[in-house]
Coordinates of C-alpha atoms in Angstrom, one line a residue:
Chain A
X16 CA 9.8 -2.6 -17.2
X17 CA 6.6 0.3 -17.7
X18 CA 5.3 -0.2 -14.2
X19 CA 2.0 -0.8 -13.2
X20 CA 0.2 1.3 -14.9
X21 CA -3.1 3.1 -14.2
X22 CA -6.1 5.1 -15.9
X23 CA -7.8 7.2 -15.3
X24 CA -5.2 9.4 -13.0
X25 CA -7.9 11.4 -12.9
X26 CA -11.9 11.2 -12.7
X27 CA -14.8 13.5 -11.7
X28 CA -17.9 11.9 -11.5
X29 CA -21.8 12.4 -10.2
X30 CA -23.1 11.0 -8.0
X31 CA -25.3 7.5 -9.1
X32 CA -23.0 7.2 -12.2
X33 CA -21.4 4.2 -13.1
X34 CA -16.9 4.4 -12.6
X35 CA -15.0 1.8 -14.2
X36 CA -11.1 2.0 -13.4
X37 CA -8.2 0.3 -15.3
X38 CA -4.9 -1.5 -14.0
X39 CA -2.1 -3.3 -16.6
X40 CA 0.2 -5.4 -14.3
X41 CA 3.1 -6.2 -15.1
X42 CA 4.1 -8.4 -17.6
X43 CA 4.9 -12.0 -16.0
X44 CA 2.9 -10.7 -12.4
X45 CA 0.9 -13.1 -10.8
X46 CA -0.8 -11.4 -8.4
X47 CA -2.7 -8.4 -8.7
X48 CA -3.8 -6.0 -5.7
X49 CA -6.9 -3.6 -5.5
X50 CA -6.4 -1.0 -2.7
X51 CA -8.3 2.0 -0.8
X52 CA -7.1 5.1 0.6
X53 CA -8.5 8.0 2.1
X54 CA -8.5 10.4 5.4
X55 CA -10.5 8.4 7.6
X56 CA -8.9 4.6 6.9
X57 CA -5.9 4.8 4.9
X58 CA -4.5 2.3 3.3
X59 CA -7.4 -0.7 2.4
X60 CA -6.8 -4.1 0.4
X61 CA -10.3 -4.8 -1.4
X62 CA -9.8 -8.0 -3.6
X63 CA -6.8 -9.5 -5.0
X64 CA -5.9 -11.7 -8.1
X65 CA -4.0 -14.9 -8.2
X66 CA -3.9 -16.2 -12.2
X67 CA -7.0 -14.5 -12.9
X68 CA -9.1 -15.6 -10.3
X69 CA -10.2 -13.9 -7.3
X70 CA -9.0 -15.2 -3.9
X71 CA -9.8 -13.2 -1.4
X72 CA -13.1 -9.9 -1.4
X73 CA -13.5 -9.7 2.3
X74 CA -12.4 -5.3 1.7
X75 CA -14.8 -5.2 -1.0
X76 CA -16.9 -2.2 1.4
X77 CA -20.5 -3.4 -0.8
X78 CA -22.4 -4.9 -3.5
X79 CA -21.5 -1.4 -5.6
X80 CA -18.2 -2.3 -6.2
X81 CA -17.2 -5.1 -8.7
X82 CA -13.7 -6.2 -10.1
X83 CA -13.0 -8.6 -13.0
X84 CA -9.6 -9.1 -14.2
X85 CA -10.6 -11.0 -17.9
X86 CA -6.7 -12.2 -18.6
X87 CA -3.4 -11.4 -17.0
X88 CA -2.5 -8.6 -18.3
X89 CA -5.8 -6.2 -17.7
X90 CA -7.9 -5.4 -14.3
X91 CA -11.1 -3.8 -13.6
X92 CA -12.7 -2.3 -10.7
X93 CA -16.4 -1.0 -11.7
X94 CA -18.8 0.6 -8.3
X95 CA -22.1 1.7 -9.6
X96 CA -23.8 3.4 -8.8
X97 CA -21.2 5.5 -7.3
X98 CA -21.4 8.2 -4.5
X99 CA -19.7 10.9 -2.5
X100 CA -18.5 8.3 0.5
X101 CA -16.4 6.5 -2.2
X102 CA -14.0 9.3 -3.5
X103 CA -10.6 7.8 -2.6
X104 CA -7.2 7.1 -4.5
X105 CA -7.3 3.6 -6.2
X106 CA -4.1 2.3 -6.5
X107 CA -3.3 -1.2 -8.3
X108 CA -0.1 -3.7 -7.0
X109 CA 1.4 -6.9 -8.5
X110 CA 2.9 -9.4 -7.5
X111 CA 5.6 -11.6 -9.1
X112 CA 4.5 -14.0 -6.2
X113 CA 2.5 -14.3 -3.3
X114 CA 5.4 -13.5 -1.2
X115 CA 6.9 -11.5 -3.6
X116 CA 7.5 -7.6 -3.3
X117 CA 4.5 -5.9 -4.0
X118 CA 4.8 -2.1 -7.2
X119 CA 2.0 -0.1 -7.0
X120 CA 0.6 1.4 -9.7
X121 CA 0.6 5.7 -9.3
X122 CA -2.8 5.6 -8.3
X123 CA -6.2 6.6 -9.5
X124 CA -7.6 9.9 -7.9
X125 CA -11.6 9.7 -7.5
X126 CA -14.2 12.0 -6.9
X127 CA -17.6 12.0 -6.5
X128 CA -19.0 14.5 -5.7
Chain B
X29 CA -6.6 -10.4 13.5
X30 CA -3.1 -9.3 11.7
X31 CA -2.5 -5.3 12.5
X32 CA -0.1 -2.8 12.6
X33 CA 0.7 0.5 14.6
X34 CA 3.1 3.5 13.3
X35 CA 3.2 6.1 15.7
X36 CA 1.0 9.5 14.6
X37 CA 2.1 12.1 12.6
X38 CA 3.3 14.6 11.3
X39 CA 6.7 14.5 12.4
X40 CA 8.7 17.8 10.7
X41 CA 12.1 18.4 11.3
X42 CA 15.2 20.1 10.2
X43 CA 17.7 18.3 7.4
X44 CA 19.7 16.5 8.6
X45 CA 18.1 15.6 11.6
X46 CA 18.1 11.6 13.1
X47 CA 15.1 9.6 12.0
X48 CA 12.7 7.4 14.1
X49 CA 9.4 6.7 13.1
X50 CA 8.1 3.7 15.4
X51 CA 6.2 0.8 14.3
X52 CA 4.9 -2.0 16.0
X53 CA 3.1 -5.1 14.7
X54 CA 0.3 -8.2 16.1
X55 CA 0.4 -11.2 14.4
X56 CA 0.2 -14.6 14.9
X57 CA 3.0 -17.5 13.3
X58 CA 6.3 -15.3 11.7
X59 CA 5.5 -12.7 8.8
X60 CA 7.3 -10.4 7.1
X61 CA 8.1 -6.7 7.4
X62 CA 8.5 -3.7 5.3
X63 CA 8.5 0.5 4.5
X64 CA 7.1 1.9 2.3
X65 CA 7.1 5.4 1.1
X66 CA 4.9 7.1 -0.9
X67 CA 5.7 10.5 -2.8
X68 CA 3.6 13.4 -3.1
X69 CA 1.1 12.4 -6.3
X70 CA 2.4 9.0 -6.6
X71 CA 2.2 5.6 -5.4
X72 CA 3.8 3.4 -2.9
X73 CA 7.5 2.2 -3.8
X74 CA 9.5 -0.6 -0.8
X75 CA 11.8 1.1 1.3
X76 CA 12.8 -1.8 2.7
X77 CA 12.0 -5.0 4.2
X78 CA 13.3 -7.9 6.6
X79 CA 11.9 -10.9 6.1
X80 CA 13.0 -13.4 9.7
X81 CA 14.0 -12.0 13.0
X82 CA 16.5 -9.8 14.1
X83 CA 17.1 -9.5 10.1
X84 CA 17.8 -5.8 9.5
X85 CA 16.3 -3.9 6.1
X86 CA 18.7 -1.2 4.6
X87 CA 18.3 1.0 1.8
X88 CA 18.7 4.8 0.8
X89 CA 20.7 5.4 4.3
X90 CA 17.0 4.4 5.8
X91 CA 16.9 1.3 7.4
X92 CA 14.9 -1.3 10.4
X93 CA 15.5 -4.6 12.3
X94 CA 12.6 -6.6 13.0
X95 CA 12.4 -7.4 17.4
X96 CA 10.6 -10.2 17.6
X97 CA 10.6 -10.0 21.2
X98 CA 9.2 -6.5 21.2
X99 CA 7.1 -6.5 17.7
X100 CA 8.7 -3.6 16.2
X101 CA 10.2 -2.7 13.2
X102 CA 11.4 0.9 14.3
X103 CA 12.2 2.8 10.9
X104 CA 15.5 4.7 11.1
X105 CA 18.1 7.3 9.0
X106 CA 21.0 9.0 10.6
X107 CA 20.7 12.5 9.1
X108 CA 17.7 13.6 6.8
X109 CA 17.5 15.3 3.8
X110 CA 14.8 17.6 2.5
X111 CA 14.1 15.2 -0.6
X112 CA 13.0 12.4 2.2
X113 CA 9.8 14.1 2.6
X114 CA 7.0 11.6 2.4
X115 CA 4.9 9.4 3.7
X116 CA 6.1 5.9 5.5
X117 CA 3.4 2.5 6.2
X118 CA 5.0 -0.2 7.5
X119 CA 3.2 -3.0 6.3
X120 CA 2.9 -7.0 7.3
X121 CA 2.6 -9.6 5.3
X122 CA 2.2 -13.7 6.1
X123 CA 0.7 -13.6 9.9
X124 CA -0.5 -16.9 9.4
X125 CA -1.4 -18.4 6.1
X126 CA 1.0 -15.8 4.0
X127 CA -1.7 -14.8 1.7
X128 CA 0.6 -12.7 0.0
X129 CA -1.7 -9.6 1.7
X130 CA -0.7 -7.1 2.8
X131 CA -1.3 -5.5 5.9
X132 CA -0.4 -1.5 6.2
X133 CA -1.0 0.8 9.4
X134 CA -2.1 4.3 9.6
X135 CA 1.1 6.0 7.6
X136 CA 3.1 8.6 9.3
X137 CA 4.2 11.9 6.9
X138 CA 7.6 13.7 7.3
X139 CA 8.6 17.2 6.8
X140 CA 12.3 17.4 6.2
X141 CA 12.6 21.5 6.4
X142 CA 16.1 23.2 5.1

């Protein structure tokens, strides 16, 4: 199995630009999670989906952030407009069931100038 | 709400030294507990887990025992190697409601010197 796939691995953009991060979960996994990792705040859950439906988006920082999961094999996290404080590593993870181990992707390192 | 507290790093050890990274938690109900490891430039990987009190998780020489009476899940290894240098995260899931949501500690950086 290829594991969780994220793209791009690195993204550098200017403030005000739209950023789209992509994730392909492990085939057959019903749960998908988006996390953000920063030095100041550590690892934070932004949102998670079950069977493509958003279950808990209480961690999404503000309206500039949105996430979608149009099908079982693809999810996006969009930031519009981006700000320098959005600079972080964004991880996607998936799990087979609610209580099962979460498998993390390699992350997208985002730098907003 | 549920929370996890880890000892602050960085922890610097010589090869073959004994490792302990402390982790305590606050949760209602009966959470499952985890240790994840993050190697430089990579995502998190599950290292070990325990799902009920007194369970011991173990993997790659690392161990942690779920202690409900002290609400702790300390990570230990008898003899560390340079290749163990990484960031270690303690986490819990499902203190109440078991939503599948993981709550992470702030992470502890381990550096092992030859």
